[in-house]
Short mmCIF file of C-alpha atoms in Angstrom, two decimals:
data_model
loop_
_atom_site.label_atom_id
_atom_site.label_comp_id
_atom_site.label_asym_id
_atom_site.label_seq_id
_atom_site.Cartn_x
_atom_site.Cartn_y
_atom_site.Cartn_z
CA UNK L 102 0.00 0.00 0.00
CA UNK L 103 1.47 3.42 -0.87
CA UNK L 104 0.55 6.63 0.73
CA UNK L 105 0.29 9.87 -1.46
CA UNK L 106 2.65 12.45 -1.14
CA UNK L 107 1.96 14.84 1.96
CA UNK L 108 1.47 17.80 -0.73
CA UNK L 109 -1.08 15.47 -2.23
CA UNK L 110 -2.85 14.20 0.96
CA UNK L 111 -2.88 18.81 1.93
CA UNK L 112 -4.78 19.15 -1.38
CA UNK L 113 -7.13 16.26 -1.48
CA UNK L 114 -10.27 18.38 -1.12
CA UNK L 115 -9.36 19.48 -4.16
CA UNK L 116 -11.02 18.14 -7.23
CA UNK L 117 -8.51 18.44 -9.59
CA UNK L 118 -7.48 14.64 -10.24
CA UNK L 119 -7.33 13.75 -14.45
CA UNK L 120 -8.08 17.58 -15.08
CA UNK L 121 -6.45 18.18 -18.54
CA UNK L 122 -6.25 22.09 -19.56
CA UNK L 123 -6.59 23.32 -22.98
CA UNK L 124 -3.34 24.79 -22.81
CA UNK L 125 -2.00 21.53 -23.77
CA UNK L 126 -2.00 20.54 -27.34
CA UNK L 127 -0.20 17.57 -28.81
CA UNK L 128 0.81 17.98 -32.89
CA UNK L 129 1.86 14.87 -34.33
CA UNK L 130 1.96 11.24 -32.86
CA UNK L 131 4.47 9.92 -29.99
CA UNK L 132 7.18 12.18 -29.23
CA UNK L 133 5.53 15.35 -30.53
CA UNK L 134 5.88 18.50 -29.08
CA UNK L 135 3.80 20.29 -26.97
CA UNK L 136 2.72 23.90 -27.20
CA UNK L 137 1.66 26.17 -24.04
CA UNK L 138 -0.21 28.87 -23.91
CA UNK L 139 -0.12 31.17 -20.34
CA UNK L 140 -1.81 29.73 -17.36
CA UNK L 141 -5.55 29.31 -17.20
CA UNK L 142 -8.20 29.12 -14.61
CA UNK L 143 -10.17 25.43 -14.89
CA UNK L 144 -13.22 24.77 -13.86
CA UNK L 145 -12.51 23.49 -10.47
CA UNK L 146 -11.01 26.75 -9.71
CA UNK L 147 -7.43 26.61 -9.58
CA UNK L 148 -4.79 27.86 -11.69
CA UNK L 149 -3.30 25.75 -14.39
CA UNK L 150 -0.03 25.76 -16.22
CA UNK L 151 0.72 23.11 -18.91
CA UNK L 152 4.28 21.65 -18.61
CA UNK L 153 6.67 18.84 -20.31
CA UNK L 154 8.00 16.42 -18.67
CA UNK L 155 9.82 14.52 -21.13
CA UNK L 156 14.01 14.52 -20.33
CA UNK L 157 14.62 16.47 -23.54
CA UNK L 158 12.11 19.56 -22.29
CA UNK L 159 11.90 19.32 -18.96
CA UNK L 160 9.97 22.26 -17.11
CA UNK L 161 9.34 23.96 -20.37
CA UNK L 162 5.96 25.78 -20.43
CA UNK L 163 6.54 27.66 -16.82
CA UNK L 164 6.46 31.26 -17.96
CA UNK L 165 4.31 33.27 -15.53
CA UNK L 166 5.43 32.15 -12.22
CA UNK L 167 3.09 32.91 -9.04
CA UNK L 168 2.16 32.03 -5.35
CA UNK L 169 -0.72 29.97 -4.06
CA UNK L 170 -2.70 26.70 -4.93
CA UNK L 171 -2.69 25.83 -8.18
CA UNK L 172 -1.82 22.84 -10.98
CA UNK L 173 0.90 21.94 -13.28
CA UNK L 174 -0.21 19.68 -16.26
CA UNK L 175 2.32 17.76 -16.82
CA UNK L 176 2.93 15.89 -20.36
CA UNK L 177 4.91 13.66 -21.12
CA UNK L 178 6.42 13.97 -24.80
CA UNK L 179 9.30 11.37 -24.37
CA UNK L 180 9.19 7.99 -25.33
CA UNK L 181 9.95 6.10 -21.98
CA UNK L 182 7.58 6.66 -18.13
CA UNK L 183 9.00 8.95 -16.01
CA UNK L 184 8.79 10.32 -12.51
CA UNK L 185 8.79 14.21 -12.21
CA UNK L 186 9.39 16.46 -8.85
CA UNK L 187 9.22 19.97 -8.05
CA UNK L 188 12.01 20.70 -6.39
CA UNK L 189 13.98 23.84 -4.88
CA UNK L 190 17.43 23.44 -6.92
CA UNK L 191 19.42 24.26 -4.33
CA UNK L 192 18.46 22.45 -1.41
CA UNK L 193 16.50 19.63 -3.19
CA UNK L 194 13.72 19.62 -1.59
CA UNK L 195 10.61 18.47 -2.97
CA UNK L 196 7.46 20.20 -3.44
CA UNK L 197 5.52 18.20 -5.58
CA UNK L 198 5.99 14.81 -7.08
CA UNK L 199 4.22 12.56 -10.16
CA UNK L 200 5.23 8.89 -10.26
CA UNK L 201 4.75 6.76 -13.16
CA UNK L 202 3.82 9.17 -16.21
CA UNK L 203 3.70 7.57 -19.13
CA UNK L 204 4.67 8.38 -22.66
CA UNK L 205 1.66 10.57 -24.43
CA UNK L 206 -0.12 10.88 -21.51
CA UNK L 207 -1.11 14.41 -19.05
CA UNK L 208 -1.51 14.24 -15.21
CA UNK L 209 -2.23 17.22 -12.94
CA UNK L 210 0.61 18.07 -10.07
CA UNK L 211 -0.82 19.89 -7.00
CA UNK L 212 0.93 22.02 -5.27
CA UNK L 213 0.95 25.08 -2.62
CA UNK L 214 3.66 27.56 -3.46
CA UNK L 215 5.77 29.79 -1.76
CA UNK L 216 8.14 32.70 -2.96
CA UNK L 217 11.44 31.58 -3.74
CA UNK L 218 12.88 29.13 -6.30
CA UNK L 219 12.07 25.95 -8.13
CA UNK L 220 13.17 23.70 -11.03
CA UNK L 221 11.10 20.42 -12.29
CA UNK L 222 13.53 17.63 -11.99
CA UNK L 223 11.94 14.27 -14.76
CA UNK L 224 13.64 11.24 -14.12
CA UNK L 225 13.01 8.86 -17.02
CA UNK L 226 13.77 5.05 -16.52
CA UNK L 227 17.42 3.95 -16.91
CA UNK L 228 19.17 7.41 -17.52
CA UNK L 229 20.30 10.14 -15.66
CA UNK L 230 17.68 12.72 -13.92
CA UNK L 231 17.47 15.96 -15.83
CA UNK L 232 16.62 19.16 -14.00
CA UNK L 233 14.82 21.82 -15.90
CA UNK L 234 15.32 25.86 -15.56
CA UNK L 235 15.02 27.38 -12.23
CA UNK L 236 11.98 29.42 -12.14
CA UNK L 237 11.66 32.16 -9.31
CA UNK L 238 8.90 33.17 -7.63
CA UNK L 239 8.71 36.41 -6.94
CA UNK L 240 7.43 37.89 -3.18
CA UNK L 241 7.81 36.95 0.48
CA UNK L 242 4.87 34.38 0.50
CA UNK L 243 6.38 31.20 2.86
CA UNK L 244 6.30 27.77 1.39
CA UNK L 245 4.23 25.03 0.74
CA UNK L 246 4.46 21.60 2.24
CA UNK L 247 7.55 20.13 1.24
CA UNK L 248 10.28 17.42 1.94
CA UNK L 249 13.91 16.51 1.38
CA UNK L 250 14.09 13.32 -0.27
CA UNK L 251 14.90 10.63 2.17
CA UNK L 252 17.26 7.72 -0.12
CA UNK L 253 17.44 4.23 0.72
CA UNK L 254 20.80 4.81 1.73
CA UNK L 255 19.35 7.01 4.65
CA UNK L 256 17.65 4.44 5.99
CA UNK L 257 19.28 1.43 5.88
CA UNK L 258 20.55 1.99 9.42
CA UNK L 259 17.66 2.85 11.42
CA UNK L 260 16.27 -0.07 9.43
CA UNK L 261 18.94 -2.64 10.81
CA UNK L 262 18.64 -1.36 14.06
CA UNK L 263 15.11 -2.03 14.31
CA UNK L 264 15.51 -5.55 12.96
CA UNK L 265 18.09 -5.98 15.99
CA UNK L 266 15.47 -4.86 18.11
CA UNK L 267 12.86 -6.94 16.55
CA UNK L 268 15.13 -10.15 16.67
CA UNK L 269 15.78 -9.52 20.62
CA UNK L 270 11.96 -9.56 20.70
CA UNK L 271 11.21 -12.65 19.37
CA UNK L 272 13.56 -13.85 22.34
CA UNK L 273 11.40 -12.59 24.63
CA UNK L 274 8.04 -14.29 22.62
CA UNK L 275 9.89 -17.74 23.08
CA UNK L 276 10.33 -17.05 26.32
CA UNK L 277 6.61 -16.10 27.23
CA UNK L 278 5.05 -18.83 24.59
CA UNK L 279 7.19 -21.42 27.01
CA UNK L 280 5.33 -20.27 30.16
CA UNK L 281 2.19 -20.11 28.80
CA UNK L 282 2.75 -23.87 27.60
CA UNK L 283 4.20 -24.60 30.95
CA UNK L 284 1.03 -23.30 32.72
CA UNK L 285 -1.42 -25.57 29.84
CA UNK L 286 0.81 -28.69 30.86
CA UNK L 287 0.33 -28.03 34.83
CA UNK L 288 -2.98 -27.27 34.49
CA UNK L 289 -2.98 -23.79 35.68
CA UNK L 290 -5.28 -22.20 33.66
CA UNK L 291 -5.74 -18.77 36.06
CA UNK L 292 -1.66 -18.75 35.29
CA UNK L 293 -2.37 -19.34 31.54
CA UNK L 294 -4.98 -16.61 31.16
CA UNK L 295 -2.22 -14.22 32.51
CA UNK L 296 0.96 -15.45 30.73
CA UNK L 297 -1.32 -15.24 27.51
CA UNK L 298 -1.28 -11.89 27.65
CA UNK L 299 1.94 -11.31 28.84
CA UNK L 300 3.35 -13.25 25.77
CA UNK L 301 0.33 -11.91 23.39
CA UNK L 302 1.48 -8.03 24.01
CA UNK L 303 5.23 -8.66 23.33
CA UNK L 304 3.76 -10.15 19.60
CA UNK L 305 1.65 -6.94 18.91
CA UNK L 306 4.76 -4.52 19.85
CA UNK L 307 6.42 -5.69 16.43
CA UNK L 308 3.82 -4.89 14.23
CA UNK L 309 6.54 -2.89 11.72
CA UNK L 310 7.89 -6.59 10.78
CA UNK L 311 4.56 -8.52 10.59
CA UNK L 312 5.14 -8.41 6.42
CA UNK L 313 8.57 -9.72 7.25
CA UNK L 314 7.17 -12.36 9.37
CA UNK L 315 5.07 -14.04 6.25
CA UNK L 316 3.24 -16.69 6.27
CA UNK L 317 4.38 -17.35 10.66
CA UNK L 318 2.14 -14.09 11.04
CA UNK L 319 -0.85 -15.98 10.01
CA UNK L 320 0.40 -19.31 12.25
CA UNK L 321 0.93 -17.02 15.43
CA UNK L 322 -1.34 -14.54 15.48
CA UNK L 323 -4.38 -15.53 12.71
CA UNK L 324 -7.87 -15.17 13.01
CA UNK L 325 -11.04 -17.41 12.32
CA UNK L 326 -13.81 -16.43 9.98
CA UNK L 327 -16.84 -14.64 11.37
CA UNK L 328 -18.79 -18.05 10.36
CA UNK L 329 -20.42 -20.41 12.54
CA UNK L 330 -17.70 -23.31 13.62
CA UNK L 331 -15.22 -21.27 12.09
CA UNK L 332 -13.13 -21.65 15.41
CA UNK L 333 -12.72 -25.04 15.48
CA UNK L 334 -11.18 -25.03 11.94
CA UNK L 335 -7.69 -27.02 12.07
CA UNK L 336 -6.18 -24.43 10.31
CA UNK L 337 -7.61 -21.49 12.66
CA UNK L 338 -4.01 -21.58 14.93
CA UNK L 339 -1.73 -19.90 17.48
CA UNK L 340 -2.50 -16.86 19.89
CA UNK L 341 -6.15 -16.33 18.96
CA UNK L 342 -7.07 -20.10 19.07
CA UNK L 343 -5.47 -20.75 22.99
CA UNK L 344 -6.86 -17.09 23.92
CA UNK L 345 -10.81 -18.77 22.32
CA UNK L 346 -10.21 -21.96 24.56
CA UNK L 347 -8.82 -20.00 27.49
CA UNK L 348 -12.10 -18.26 27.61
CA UNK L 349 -14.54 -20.21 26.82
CA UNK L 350 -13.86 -23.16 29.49
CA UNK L 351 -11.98 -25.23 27.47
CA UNK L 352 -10.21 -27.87 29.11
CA UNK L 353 -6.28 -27.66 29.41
CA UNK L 354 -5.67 -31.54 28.08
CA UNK L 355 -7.48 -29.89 25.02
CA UNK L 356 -5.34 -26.16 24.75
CA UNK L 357 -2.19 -29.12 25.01
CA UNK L 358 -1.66 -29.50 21.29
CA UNK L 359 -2.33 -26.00 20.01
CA UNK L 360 0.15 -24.35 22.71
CA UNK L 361 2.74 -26.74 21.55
CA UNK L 362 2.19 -25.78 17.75
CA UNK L 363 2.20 -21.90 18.95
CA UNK L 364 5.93 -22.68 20.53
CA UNK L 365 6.97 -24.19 17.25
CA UNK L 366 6.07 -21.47 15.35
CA UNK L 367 7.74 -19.19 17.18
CA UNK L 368 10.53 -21.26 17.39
CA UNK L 369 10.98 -21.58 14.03
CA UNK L 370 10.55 -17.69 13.25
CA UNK L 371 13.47 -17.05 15.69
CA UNK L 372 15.33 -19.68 13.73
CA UNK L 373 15.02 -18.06 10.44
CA UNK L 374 15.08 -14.09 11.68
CA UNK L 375 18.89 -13.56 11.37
CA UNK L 376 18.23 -14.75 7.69
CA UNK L 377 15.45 -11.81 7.13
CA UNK L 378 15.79 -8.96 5.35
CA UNK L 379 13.13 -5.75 5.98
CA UNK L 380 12.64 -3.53 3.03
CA UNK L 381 13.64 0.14 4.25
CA UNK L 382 11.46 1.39 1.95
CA UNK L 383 8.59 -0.29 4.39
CA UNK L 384 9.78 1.77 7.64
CA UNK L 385 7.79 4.75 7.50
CA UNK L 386 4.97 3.41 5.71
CA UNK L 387 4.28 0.94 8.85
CA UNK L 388 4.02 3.39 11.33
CA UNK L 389 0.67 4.34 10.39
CA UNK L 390 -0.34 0.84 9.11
CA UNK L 391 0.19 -0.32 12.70
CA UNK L 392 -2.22 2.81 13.96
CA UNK L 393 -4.36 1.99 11.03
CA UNK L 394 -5.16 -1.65 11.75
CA UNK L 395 -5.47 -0.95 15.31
CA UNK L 396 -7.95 0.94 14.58
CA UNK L 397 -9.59 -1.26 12.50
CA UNK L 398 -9.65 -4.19 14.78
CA UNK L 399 -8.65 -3.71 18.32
CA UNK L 400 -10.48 -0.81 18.49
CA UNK L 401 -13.66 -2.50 16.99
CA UNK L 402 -13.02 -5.88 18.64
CA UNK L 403 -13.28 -7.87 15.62
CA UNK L 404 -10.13 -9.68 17.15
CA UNK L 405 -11.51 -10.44 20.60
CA UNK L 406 -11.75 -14.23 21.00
CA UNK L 407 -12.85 -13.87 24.76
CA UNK L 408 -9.90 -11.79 26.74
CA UNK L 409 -11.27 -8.50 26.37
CA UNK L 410 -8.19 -7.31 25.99
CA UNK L 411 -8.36 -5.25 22.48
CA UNK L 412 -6.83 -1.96 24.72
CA UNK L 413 -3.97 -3.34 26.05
CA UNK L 414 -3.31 -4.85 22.52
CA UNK L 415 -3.96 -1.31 21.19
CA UNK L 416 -1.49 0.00 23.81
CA UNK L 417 0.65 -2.24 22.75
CA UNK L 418 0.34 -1.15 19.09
CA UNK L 419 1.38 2.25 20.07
CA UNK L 420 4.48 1.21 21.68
CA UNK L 421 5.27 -0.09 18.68
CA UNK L 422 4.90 3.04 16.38
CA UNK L 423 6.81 4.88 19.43
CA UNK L 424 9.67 2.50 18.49
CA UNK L 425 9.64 2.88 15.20
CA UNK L 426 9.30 6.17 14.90
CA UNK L 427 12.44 6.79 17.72
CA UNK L 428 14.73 5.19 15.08
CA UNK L 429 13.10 7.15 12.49
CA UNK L 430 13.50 10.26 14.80
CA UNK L 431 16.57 11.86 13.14
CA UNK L 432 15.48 11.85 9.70
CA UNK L 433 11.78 12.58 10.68
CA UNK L 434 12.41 15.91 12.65
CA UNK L 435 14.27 17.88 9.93
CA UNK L 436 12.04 17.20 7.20
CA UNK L 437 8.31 17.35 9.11
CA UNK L 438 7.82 20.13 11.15
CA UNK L 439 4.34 18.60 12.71
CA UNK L 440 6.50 16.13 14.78
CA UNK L 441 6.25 18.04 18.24
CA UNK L 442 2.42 17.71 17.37
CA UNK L 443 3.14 13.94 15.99
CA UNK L 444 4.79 12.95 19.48
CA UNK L 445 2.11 14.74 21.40
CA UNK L 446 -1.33 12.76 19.18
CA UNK L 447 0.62 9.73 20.10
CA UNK L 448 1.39 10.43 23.88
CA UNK L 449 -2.41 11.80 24.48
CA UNK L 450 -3.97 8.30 22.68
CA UNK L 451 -0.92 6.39 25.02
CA UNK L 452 -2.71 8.30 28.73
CA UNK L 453 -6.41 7.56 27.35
CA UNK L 454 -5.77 4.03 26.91
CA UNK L 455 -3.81 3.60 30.35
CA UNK L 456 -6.57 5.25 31.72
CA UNK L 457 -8.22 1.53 31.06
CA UNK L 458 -5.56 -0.25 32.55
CA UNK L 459 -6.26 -1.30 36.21
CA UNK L 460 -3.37 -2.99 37.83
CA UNK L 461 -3.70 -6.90 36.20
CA UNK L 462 -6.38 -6.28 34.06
CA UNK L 463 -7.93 -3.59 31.25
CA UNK L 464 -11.68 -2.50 31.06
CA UNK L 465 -13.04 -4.59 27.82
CA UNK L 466 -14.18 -2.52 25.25
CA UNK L 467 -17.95 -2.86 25.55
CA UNK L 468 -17.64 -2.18 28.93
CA UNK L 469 -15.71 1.54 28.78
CA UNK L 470 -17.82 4.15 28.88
CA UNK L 471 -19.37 6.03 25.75
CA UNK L 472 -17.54 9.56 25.79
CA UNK L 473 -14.41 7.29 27.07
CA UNK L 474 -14.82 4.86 23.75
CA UNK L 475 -15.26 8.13 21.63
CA UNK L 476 -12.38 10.24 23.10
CA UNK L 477 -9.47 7.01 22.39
CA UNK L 478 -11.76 6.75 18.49
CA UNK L 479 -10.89 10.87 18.27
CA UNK L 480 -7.14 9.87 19.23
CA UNK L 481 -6.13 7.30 17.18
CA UNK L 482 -8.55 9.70 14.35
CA UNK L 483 -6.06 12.61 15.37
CA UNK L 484 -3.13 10.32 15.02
CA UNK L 485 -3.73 8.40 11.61
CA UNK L 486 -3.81 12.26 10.83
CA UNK L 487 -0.44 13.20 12.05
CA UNK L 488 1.36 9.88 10.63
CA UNK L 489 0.16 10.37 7.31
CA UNK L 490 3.10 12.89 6.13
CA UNK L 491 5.56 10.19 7.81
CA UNK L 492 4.58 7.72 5.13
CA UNK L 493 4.98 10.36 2.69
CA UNK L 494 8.50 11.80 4.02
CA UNK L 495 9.78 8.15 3.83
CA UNK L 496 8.85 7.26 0.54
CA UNK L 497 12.21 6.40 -1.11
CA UNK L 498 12.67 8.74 -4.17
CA UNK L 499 15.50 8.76 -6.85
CA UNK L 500 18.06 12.12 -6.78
CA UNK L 501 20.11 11.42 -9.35
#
């Protein structure tokens, strides 16, 4: 799943997607040249300047320069897809981005400028990035929303470090699926109940590796269909299958053979972990996926099997955004300047759902009450919000 640019997600009110201006006219077929005329307004209000974005042209077309909202059409004449950014020259930052424009074809670019200056960079598959003329615009106007391109490069360290942490995790997962086992095979169910959660919550903190995990995500922490008998299905396994027998009197001779499979899964995902490799390209992107399906399902309790425990899993959750984001942290706080209020959305949605926490236990989600259940919906609402420019910040772009 990719996230639109954070100059995209600012203008998504605005109905300018597949807008084509008559500005642009195509003579010939293919590689033809295009012919501008000065910016127009468009029906849906904005300002529109027509553009090429083929290597041999690039930027041509940007004449009258000015301040504000308003869209670049942007055609490509070459013969080969390209990607095209807005950029400041000097600094590289990037104001505006299209990915994936093919040859012949116009797509709008939405942006929010500021006074100062700015070249349109087209970066054409297999050659060298060509940056267009600089174009200044004139006034004292601040900037748009904007990044500098974070490279792969970047974070290939922050990425290894969290795999280090990840990997000292799954330690700790052994360690708690063992007790839990331990309790099943003694018969101590009372002990089971707790060391299920215990174990459960260091799973959920790692939710920036679950794609890494594959197909041992489903084994360890899968759910049953909504159907009818859908729980006893063989293949219905691991932390959600011991948490529906834990609470719903199951017997521990029967919990026997699914808490041994649950050890052997994890087992053999701390077996194969060193041998992983996470995509850094995936590290900002997860931060709000993990918010996101929190939201979805803890917060809903479509994953509550019995426990009543879709909070402290939610907590959980958050802890691990908050540790993703820490090794993110030096590459995040240059480029977004909404991380004071980033760090704050995700420390206010951390108090409301301690709030729920009471010593060994957490108040089960039909239970809280309603302006309770609607303030931690407004949080995590408030904090999807705030993570969506971090998928866009680290969304690896080519420089060169």
């Amino acid at each position: 799943m990719r996230r639109p640019p954070m100059w995209q997600v600012a203008a998504a009110g605005l109905a300018v997607a597949g807008a084509v201006t008559a500005a642009v006219l195509v003579s010939g077929s293919g590689g033809g040249t295009v012919k501008h005329s000065a910016p127009a307004t468009a029906a849906d209000g904005l300002r529109h300047t027509a553009v090429d974005a083929s290597t041999g042209s690039c930027g041509r077309g940007w004449i009258r320069p000015r301040t504000g909202t308003q869209v670049f059409d942007l055609r490509n004449t070459g013969a080969n897809a390209t990607e095209v950014y807005l950029t400041d020259p000097h600094s590289g930052t990037v104001y505006g981005e299209v990915e994936g424009l093919a040859p012949g074809i116009t797509r709008p670019m939405v942006v929010d400028l500021g006074s100062g200056s700015y070249a349109f960079k087209c970066l054409q598959e297999d050659t060298d990035a060509v940056t267009g003329p600089t174009v200044v615009v004139p006034g004292t106007i601040p900037r748009g929303p904007a990044a500098v391109p974070v490279t792969q490069h970047d974070l290939i360290p922050p990425t290894l470090a969290y795999q280090k942490w990840v990997g000292d995790r799954i330690g700790d997962l052994g360690r708690g699926v063992k007790a839990l086992e331990a309790d099943i095979d003694g018969g101590d169910l009372a002990a089971a109940r707790r060391d299920w959660l215990s174990a459960h919550l260091v799973y959920e903190r790692m939710g920036a590796a679950y794609g890494t995990f594959g197909d041992a995500d489903g084994a360890i922490n899968g759910t049953a269909a909504r159907t009818p008998g859908a729980v006893q299905d063989p293949d219905f396994t691991g932390f959600h299958r011991i948490e529906y027998g834990l609470w719903h009197g199951a017997s521990a001779a029967s919990l026997r053979t699914p808490a041994a499979k649950l050890v052997g899964d994890v087992k053999a995902l701390d077996d194969d972990w060193s041998q992983e490799r996470m995509d850094p390209a995936d590290m900002g992107l997860r931060a709000h996926e993990i918010v996101e399906n929190a939201e979805q399902f803890e917060l809903t309790g479509r994953t509550d099997y019995g426990s009543g425990t879709n909070l402290a899993t939610a907590r959980a959750n958050l802890d691990g955004t908050e540790e993703l984001l820490d090794r993110l942290n030096s590459l995040l706080v240059p480029r977004d300047p909404g991380a004071a209020k980033l760090a704050a959305a995700l420390k206010r949605a951390e108090a409301d759902l301690d709030a729920a926490h009471h010593g060994d236990t957490w108040t089960p989600l039909d239970r809280l009450a309603h302006d309770r259940r609607q303030r931690i919906n407004a949080d995590f609402g408030d904090l999807l919000e705030q993570l969506a420019p971090v998928a866009a910040i680290f969304d690896v772009r080519r420089t060169a």
